PDB file of C-alpha atoms and ligand atoms in Angstrom:
ATOM      1  CA  MET A   1      17.766 124.058   6.316  1.00 41.00           C
ATOM      2  CA  SER A   2      20.346 121.557   5.008  1.00 42.00           C
ATOM      3  CA  GLU A   3      19.084 118.471   3.227  1.00 41.00           C
ATOM      4  CA  SER A   4      20.211 116.047   5.922  1.00 41.00           C
ATOM      5  CA  LEU A   5      18.811 118.209   8.719  1.00 38.00           C
ATOM      6  CA  GLU A   6      15.511 118.502   6.857  1.00 39.00           C
ATOM      7  CA  ALA A   7      15.344 114.717   6.354  1.00 38.00           C
ATOM      8  CA  LYS A   8      16.155 114.204  10.031  1.00 38.00           C
ATOM      9  CA  THR A   9      13.455 116.642  11.099  1.00 36.00           C
ATOM     10  CA  ILE A  10      10.819 115.054   8.872  1.00 35.00           C
ATOM     11  CA  GLY A  11      11.937 111.592   9.995  1.00 37.00           C
ATOM     12  CA  SER A  12      11.508 112.547  13.614  1.00 39.00           C
ATOM     13  CA  LEU A  13       7.865 113.484  12.935  1.00 36.00           C
ATOM     14  CA  LEU A  14       6.983 110.114  11.421  1.00 38.00           C
ATOM     15  CA  PRO A  15       5.932 107.181  13.572  1.00 43.00           C
ATOM     16  CA  VAL A  16       8.548 104.440  13.680  1.00 43.00           C
ATOM     17  CA  ILE A  17       7.353 101.519  11.550  1.00 44.00           C
ATOM     18  CA  SER A  18       9.176  98.474  10.329  1.00 47.00           C
ATOM     19  CA  ARG A  19       9.700  97.755   6.627  1.00 38.00           C
ATOM     20  CA  ARG A  20       7.430  94.702   6.988  1.00 40.00           C
ATOM     21  CA  ASP A  21       4.639  96.852   8.472  1.00 45.00           C
ATOM     22  CA  PHE A  22       5.058  99.369   5.685  1.00 35.00           C
ATOM     23  CA  ILE A  23       4.749  96.771   2.881  1.00 31.00           C
ATOM     24  CA  LYS A  24       1.736  95.157   4.560  1.00 36.00           C
ATOM     25  CA  GLY A  25       0.090  98.562   4.743  1.00 34.00           C
ATOM     26  CA  VAL A  26       0.605  99.258   1.051  1.00 31.00           C
ATOM     27  CA  ILE A  27      -0.851  95.899  -0.012  1.00 29.00           C
ATOM     28  CA  VAL A  28      -3.902  96.232   2.208  1.00 31.00           C
ATOM     29  CA  GLY A  29      -4.490  99.919   1.577  1.00 30.00           C
ATOM     30  CA  GLY A  30      -3.361 100.294  -2.038  1.00 29.00           C
ATOM     31  CA  ALA A  31      -6.796 100.826  -3.496  1.00 34.00           C
ATOM     32  CA  ALA A  32      -7.791 103.081  -0.650  1.00 35.00           C
ATOM     33  CA  VAL A  33      -4.615 105.079  -1.097  1.00 37.00           C
ATOM     34  CA  SER A  34      -5.264 105.699  -4.779  1.00 38.00           C
ATOM     35  CA  SER A  35      -8.886 106.664  -4.336  1.00 39.00           C
ATOM     36  CA  ALA A  36      -7.989 108.749  -1.300  1.00 40.00           C
ATOM     37  CA  GLY A  37      -5.536 110.632  -3.479  1.00 42.00           C
ATOM     38  CA  TYR A  38      -8.324 111.462  -5.875  1.00 43.00           C
ATOM     39  CA  LEU A  39     -10.639 112.539  -3.066  1.00 43.00           C
ATOM     40  CA  PHE A  40      -7.984 114.676  -1.400  1.00 45.00           C
ATOM     41  CA  ARG A  41      -7.260 116.316  -4.733  1.00 52.00           C
ATOM     42  CA  ALA A  42     -10.972 116.930  -5.292  1.00 52.00           C
ATOM     43  CA  SER A  43     -11.465 118.440  -1.856  1.00 51.00           C
ATOM     44  CA  ALA A  44      -8.353 120.554  -2.259  1.00 52.00           C
ATOM     45  CA  LEU A  45      -9.669 121.881  -5.541  1.00 54.00           C
ATOM     46  CA  LEU A  46     -13.095 122.490  -4.043  1.00 54.00           C
ATOM     47  CA  ALA A  47     -11.471 124.427  -1.218  1.00 52.00           C
ATOM     48  CA  GLN A  48      -9.427 126.294  -3.780  1.00 50.00           C
ATOM     49  CA  SER A  49     -12.554 127.331  -5.633  1.00 50.00           C
ATOM     50  CA  SER A  50     -13.928 129.047  -2.556  1.00 54.00           C
ATOM     51  CA  VAL A  51     -10.846 131.178  -1.959  1.00 50.00           C
ATOM     52  CA  VAL A  52     -10.618 134.785  -2.987  1.00 58.00           C
ATOM     53  CA  GLY A  53     -10.168 135.149  -6.724  1.00 77.00           C
ATOM     54  CA  ALA A  54     -13.271 133.407  -8.000  1.00 84.00           C
ATOM     55  CA  ARG A  55     -15.268 135.627 -10.268  1.00 93.00           C
ATOM     56  CA  LEU A  56     -18.995 135.424 -10.928  1.00 95.00           C
ATOM     57  CA  ILE A  57     -19.542 134.831 -14.635  1.00 96.00           C
ATOM     58  CA  THR A  58     -22.397 133.764 -16.879  1.00 97.00           C
ATOM     59  CA  ILE A  59     -22.027 131.014 -19.433  1.00 98.00           C
ATOM     60  CA  ASP A  60     -24.470 129.629 -21.974  1.00 98.00           C
ATOM     61  CA  VAL A  61     -24.870 125.948 -21.200  1.00 98.00           C
ATOM     62  CA  ASN A  62     -27.514 123.842 -22.917  1.00 98.00           C
ATOM     63  CA  GLY A  63     -29.381 126.972 -23.956  1.00 97.00           C
ATOM     64  CA  GLN A  64     -29.542 128.372 -20.426  1.00 97.00           C
ATOM     65  CA  GLN A  65     -27.646 131.293 -18.945  1.00 98.00           C
ATOM     66  CA  ARG A  66     -25.846 129.761 -15.965  1.00 98.00           C
ATOM     67  CA  ARG A  67     -24.038 131.821 -13.313  1.00 97.00           C
ATOM     68  CA  ALA A  68     -21.084 130.451 -11.389  1.00 97.00           C
ATOM     69  CA  ASP A  69     -18.135 131.629  -9.300  1.00 96.00           C
ATOM     70  CA  VAL A  70     -15.166 130.563 -11.380  1.00 97.00           C
ATOM     71  CA  MET A  71     -11.439 130.683 -10.627  1.00 96.00           C
ATOM     72  CA  LYS A  72      -9.311 131.934 -13.479  1.00 93.00           C
ATOM     73  CA  GLN A  73      -7.494 128.596 -13.741  1.00 95.00           C
ATOM     74  CA  GLU A  74     -10.694 126.524 -13.527  1.00 97.00           C
ATOM     75  CA  THR A  75     -11.502 124.094 -16.317  1.00 98.00           C
ATOM     76  CA  LEU A  76     -14.871 123.841 -17.981  1.00 98.00           C
ATOM     77  CA  ALA A  77     -15.186 120.188 -16.913  1.00 98.00           C
ATOM     78  CA  TRP A  78     -14.754 121.245 -13.282  1.00 98.00           C
ATOM     79  CA  THR A  79     -17.299 124.046 -13.569  1.00 98.00           C
ATOM     80  CA  LEU A  80     -19.836 121.829 -15.301  1.00 98.00           C
ATOM     81  CA  ARG A  81     -19.538 118.996 -12.816  1.00 98.00           C
ATOM     82  CA  HIS A  82     -18.927 120.769  -9.517  1.00 97.00           C
ATOM     83  CA  LYS A  83     -20.529 124.185  -9.927  1.00 97.00           C
ATOM     84  CA  LEU A  84     -23.434 123.472 -12.265  1.00 98.00           C
ATOM     85  CA  GLY A  85     -24.193 119.873 -11.288  1.00 98.00           C
ATOM     86  CA  LEU A  86     -23.855 118.581 -14.861  1.00 98.00           C
ATOM     87  CA  THR A  87     -22.109 115.334 -14.013  1.00 98.00           C
ATOM     88  CA  GLY A  88     -22.890 113.704 -17.359  1.00 98.00           C
ATOM     89  CA  THR A  89     -19.577 115.178 -18.502  1.00 98.00           C
ATOM     90  CA  LYS A  90     -17.096 112.622 -17.159  1.00 98.00           C
ATOM     91  CA  LEU A  91     -13.551 113.162 -16.004  1.00 98.00           C
ATOM     92  CA  GLY A  92     -11.294 110.292 -16.975  1.00 97.00           C
ATOM     93  CA  CYS A  93      -7.696 111.376 -17.449  1.00 98.00           C
ATOM     94  CA  ASP A  94      -8.131 115.126 -16.805  1.00 97.00           C
ATOM     95  CA  ARG A  95      -5.274 115.725 -19.243  1.00 97.00           C
ATOM     96  CA  ALA A  96      -6.696 115.707 -22.800  1.00 97.00           C
ATOM     97  CA  GLU A  97      -6.106 112.055 -23.535  1.00 97.00           C
ATOM     98  CA  CYS A  98      -9.324 110.047 -23.141  1.00 98.00           C
ATOM     99  CA  GLY A  99     -12.195 112.186 -24.452  1.00 98.00           C
ATOM    100  CA  SER A 100     -14.562 111.316 -21.564  1.00 98.00           C
ATOM    101  CA  CYS A 101     -15.143 115.004 -20.957  1.00 98.00           C
ATOM    102  CA  THR A 102     -16.065 115.894 -24.566  1.00 98.00           C
ATOM    103  CA  VAL A 103     -18.644 118.669 -24.943  1.00 98.00           C
ATOM    104  CA  LEU A 104     -19.599 120.821 -27.897  1.00 98.00           C
ATOM    105  CA  ILE A 105     -18.514 124.456 -27.890  1.00 98.00           C
ATOM    106  CA  ASP A 106     -20.249 126.343 -30.668  1.00 98.00           C
ATOM    107  CA  GLY A 107     -21.023 122.955 -32.211  1.00 97.00           C
ATOM    108  CA  VAL A 108     -17.425 121.687 -32.207  1.00 98.00           C
ATOM    109  CA  PRO A 109     -16.216 118.864 -29.905  1.00 98.00           C
ATOM    110  CA  HIS A 110     -13.718 119.927 -27.227  1.00 98.00           C
ATOM    111  CA  TYR A 111     -12.149 118.263 -24.208  1.00 98.00           C
ATOM    112  CA  ALA A 112     -13.759 120.159 -21.339  1.00 98.00           C
ATOM    113  CA  CYS A 113     -10.878 119.190 -19.038  1.00 98.00           C
ATOM    114  CA  SER A 114      -8.562 121.289 -21.191  1.00 98.00           C
ATOM    115  CA  VAL A 115     -10.674 124.392 -21.733  1.00 98.00           C
ATOM    116  CA  LEU A 116     -10.657 127.225 -19.221  1.00 98.00           C
ATOM    117  CA  THR A 117     -14.182 128.209 -18.256  1.00 98.00           C
ATOM    118  CA  HIS A 118     -13.421 131.899 -18.636  1.00 97.00           C
ATOM    119  CA  THR A 119     -12.726 131.359 -22.346  1.00 97.00           C
ATOM    120  CA  VAL A 120     -16.266 130.173 -23.124  1.00 98.00           C
ATOM    121  CA  ARG A 121     -18.147 133.187 -21.816  1.00 96.00           C
ATOM    122  CA  ASP A 122     -19.299 134.282 -25.276  1.00 94.00           C
ATOM    123  CA  ARG A 123     -19.811 130.802 -26.639  1.00 98.00           C
ATOM    124  CA  LYS A 124     -22.471 128.113 -26.524  1.00 98.00           C
ATOM    125  CA  VAL A 125     -21.683 124.972 -24.548  1.00 98.00           C
ATOM    126  CA  LEU A 126     -23.659 121.791 -25.128  1.00 98.00           C
ATOM    127  CA  THR A 127     -23.323 118.835 -22.771  1.00 98.00           C
ATOM    128  CA  ILE A 128     -24.916 115.405 -22.847  1.00 98.00           C
ATOM    129  CA  GLU A 129     -27.715 116.748 -20.603  1.00 98.00           C
ATOM    130  CA  GLY A 130     -28.729 119.207 -23.309  1.00 98.00           C
ATOM    131  CA  LEU A 131     -28.986 116.760 -26.199  1.00 97.00           C
ATOM    132  CA  ALA A 132     -32.483 115.352 -25.696  1.00 96.00           C
ATOM    133  CA  ASN A 133     -35.544 117.439 -26.532  1.00 94.00           C
ATOM    134  CA  ALA A 134     -37.403 119.193 -23.740  1.00 91.00           C
ATOM    135  CA  ASP A 135     -40.171 116.581 -24.056  1.00 94.00           C
ATOM    136  CA  GLY A 136     -37.637 113.836 -23.288  1.00 93.00           C
ATOM    137  CA  THR A 137     -37.244 112.565 -26.859  1.00 96.00           C
ATOM    138  CA  LEU A 138     -33.696 111.320 -27.159  1.00 97.00           C
ATOM    139  CA  HIS A 139     -31.275 112.751 -29.689  1.00 97.00           C
ATOM    140  CA  PRO A 140     -30.969 110.305 -32.636  1.00 98.00           C
ATOM    141  CA  VAL A 141     -27.419 109.368 -31.613  1.00 98.00           C
ATOM    142  CA  GLN A 142     -28.579 108.652 -28.052  1.00 98.00           C
ATOM    143  CA  GLN A 143     -31.392 106.581 -29.532  1.00 97.00           C
ATOM    144  CA  GLY A 144     -28.846 104.684 -31.629  1.00 97.00           C
ATOM    145  CA  VAL A 145     -26.991 103.752 -28.440  1.00 97.00           C
ATOM    146  CA  VAL A 146     -30.226 102.537 -26.866  1.00 96.00           C
ATOM    147  CA  ASP A 147     -31.121 100.593 -30.014  1.00 96.00           C
ATOM    148  CA  GLU A 148     -27.774  98.800 -30.193  1.00 96.00           C
ATOM    149  CA  GLN A 149     -26.897  98.659 -26.469  1.00 90.00           C
ATOM    150  CA  GLY A 150     -23.478  99.862 -27.503  1.00 86.00           C
ATOM    151  CA  PHE A 151     -21.544 100.278 -24.248  1.00 94.00           C
ATOM    152  CA  GLN A 152     -20.483  98.119 -21.322  1.00 94.00           C
ATOM    153  CA  CYS A 153     -19.964 100.290 -18.221  1.00 96.00           C
ATOM    154  CA  ALA A 154     -20.823 103.415 -20.267  1.00 96.00           C
ATOM    155  CA  PHE A 155     -18.400 105.709 -18.454  1.00 97.00           C
ATOM    156  CA  CYS A 156     -17.067 106.820 -21.832  1.00 98.00           C
ATOM    157  CA  MET A 157     -20.519 107.038 -23.410  1.00 98.00           C
ATOM    158  CA  PRO A 158     -21.278 110.776 -22.999  1.00 98.00           C
ATOM    159  CA  GLY A 159     -17.938 111.688 -24.542  1.00 98.00           C
ATOM    160  CA  PHE A 160     -18.411 109.338 -27.487  1.00 98.00           C
ATOM    161  CA  ILE A 161     -21.929 110.614 -28.103  1.00 98.00           C
ATOM    162  CA  MET A 162     -20.879 114.268 -27.999  1.00 98.00           C
ATOM    163  CA  ALA A 163     -17.916 113.593 -30.290  1.00 98.00           C
ATOM    164  CA  SER A 164     -20.205 111.797 -32.750  1.00 98.00           C
ATOM    165  CA  VAL A 165     -22.827 114.526 -32.713  1.00 98.00           C
ATOM    166  CA  GLY A 166     -20.114 117.061 -33.488  1.00 98.00           C
ATOM    167  CA  PHE A 167     -18.580 114.929 -36.214  1.00 98.00           C
ATOM    168  CA  LEU A 168     -21.928 114.153 -37.874  1.00 98.00           C
ATOM    169  CA  LYS A 169     -22.614 117.849 -38.310  1.00 96.00           C
ATOM    170  CA  SER A 170     -19.876 117.979 -40.918  1.00 96.00           C
ATOM    171  CA  ASN A 171     -20.264 114.432 -42.267  1.00 97.00           C
ATOM    172  CA  PRO A 172     -23.822 113.169 -41.786  1.00 96.00           C
ATOM    173  CA  ASN A 173     -23.343 110.068 -43.933  1.00 97.00           C
ATOM    174  CA  PRO A 174     -19.974 108.619 -42.920  1.00 98.00           C
ATOM    175  CA  THR A 175     -18.564 105.202 -43.640  1.00 98.00           C
ATOM    176  CA  ARG A 176     -17.784 103.112 -40.582  1.00 98.00           C
ATOM    177  CA  ALA A 177     -14.089 103.908 -41.028  1.00 98.00           C
ATOM    178  CA  GLN A 178     -14.783 107.637 -41.287  1.00 98.00           C
ATOM    179  CA  LEU A 179     -16.873 107.635 -38.137  1.00 98.00           C
ATOM    180  CA  ALA A 180     -14.200 105.591 -36.338  1.00 98.00           C
ATOM    181  CA  ASN A 181     -11.709 108.244 -37.349  1.00 98.00           C
ATOM    182  CA  GLY A 182     -14.112 110.993 -36.251  1.00 98.00           C
ATOM    183  CA  VAL A 183     -14.309 109.629 -32.695  1.00 98.00           C
ATOM    184  CA  SER A 184     -10.688 108.479 -32.511  1.00 97.00           C
ATOM    185  CA  GLY A 185     -10.014 111.067 -29.815  1.00 98.00           C
ATOM    186  CA  ASN A 186     -12.184 109.063 -27.439  1.00 98.00           C
ATOM    187  CA  LEU A 187     -11.012 106.005 -25.531  1.00 98.00           C
ATOM    188  CA  CYS A 188     -13.036 103.206 -23.959  1.00 97.00           C
ATOM    189  CA  ARG A 189     -11.532 101.438 -20.986  1.00 96.00           C
ATOM    190  CA  CYS A 190     -13.820  98.448 -21.588  1.00 96.00           C
ATOM    191  CA  GLN A 191     -12.478  98.345 -25.157  1.00 93.00           C
ATOM    192  CA  ASP A 192     -15.959  97.877 -26.546  1.00 89.00           C
ATOM    193  CA  TYR A 193     -15.116  99.699 -29.754  1.00 96.00           C
ATOM    194  CA  ASP A 194     -16.890  97.460 -32.240  1.00 96.00           C
ATOM    195  CA  LYS A 195     -20.252  97.674 -30.458  1.00 96.00           C
ATOM    196  CA  ILE A 196     -19.768 101.383 -29.833  1.00 98.00           C
ATOM    197  CA  LEU A 197     -19.182 102.022 -33.506  1.00 98.00           C
ATOM    198  CA  THR A 198     -22.233  99.976 -34.471  1.00 98.00           C
ATOM    199  CA  ALA A 199     -24.319 102.078 -32.068  1.00 98.00           C
ATOM    200  CA  LEU A 200     -22.918 105.340 -33.379  1.00 98.00           C
ATOM    201  CA  MET A 201     -23.514 104.255 -36.991  1.00 98.00           C
ATOM    202  CA  ARG A 202     -27.126 103.523 -36.017  1.00 98.00           C
ATOM    203  CA  GLY A 203     -27.244 106.997 -34.490  1.00 98.00           C
ATOM    204  CA  ALA A 204     -26.017 108.507 -37.751  1.00 98.00           C
ATOM    205  CA  GLU A 205     -28.712 106.593 -39.603  1.00 97.00           C
ATOM    206  CA  ASN A 206     -31.330 107.827 -37.120  1.00 97.00           C
ATOM    207  CA  MET A 207     -30.122 111.374 -37.668  1.00 95.00           C
ATOM    208  CA  ARG A 208     -30.501 111.112 -41.435  1.00 95.00           C
ATOM    209  CA  LYS A 209     -34.029 109.689 -41.043  1.00 92.00           C
ATOM    210  CA  THR A 210     -35.098 112.517 -38.778  1.00 87.00           C
ATOM    211  CA  SER A 211     -33.000 115.164 -40.619  1.00 68.00           C
ATOM    212  CA  HIS A 212     -31.689 116.182 -37.192  1.00 61.00           C
ATOM    213  CA  VAL A 213     -28.850 118.719 -37.172  1.00 53.00           C
TER     214      VAL A 213
HETATM  215  S1  FES B   1     -10.926 113.787 -18.984  1.00 79.57           S
HETATM  216 FE1  FES B   1     -10.695 115.203 -20.590  1.00 79.57          FE
HETATM  217  S2  FES B   1      -9.704 114.108 -22.136  1.00 79.57           S
HETATM  218 FE2  FES B   1      -9.752 112.717 -20.468  1.00 79.57          FE
HETATM  219  S1  FES B   2     -17.931 101.138 -22.009  1.00 79.57           S
HETATM  220 FE1  FES B   2     -16.717 101.193 -20.187  1.00 79.57          FE
HETATM  221  S2  FES B   2     -15.277 102.751 -20.555  1.00 79.57           S
HETATM  222 FE2  FES B   2     -16.325 102.554 -22.410  1.00 79.57          FE
END
């Protein structure tokens, strides 16, 4: 089909609206349009995950063997949130820029939005849900956040906590600047960095007191 014929055909399928109507629609529906885009994408991906090609695999998440049907192109963040119900792992950018989706894989922080689930089959995944003890006692870094009330909306909080826990394994007694560098792969949309760092430093102190690893 030629370009002009294609444009004509598509044009004939669209309702006739004036430019004024179009602009009014964008202003009124802008927010709805952007969130609808997200929802449509989510439902498309959900539909995609139920098509032929998903493979039942077992992954070690928070010390439990979890089974899930996983597409070969599926990310760990998607599996955690939508297949295993572990929504503490947040999706911010979904493109390895914000750190909201940080989890530990074999003790090392990773962006779960940029790791394919199939690649973690022989590895141990730890999410924010697996940090506290079974009796409900918070991990020292979580306790540090509670002690200092370090976040505003807290959307970025799980990622920051997981990144800190991973960093503190290799440097349990960091300076403020070192810890800031250690979590520099995480962004906060509320830009509450000073309070966040104070909370994470308190968490590091809590960890040293309890000799938590
Ligand atoms: S959601 Fe993974 S880095 Fe932003
Ligand atoms: S506290 Fe809101 S995004 Fe970090």
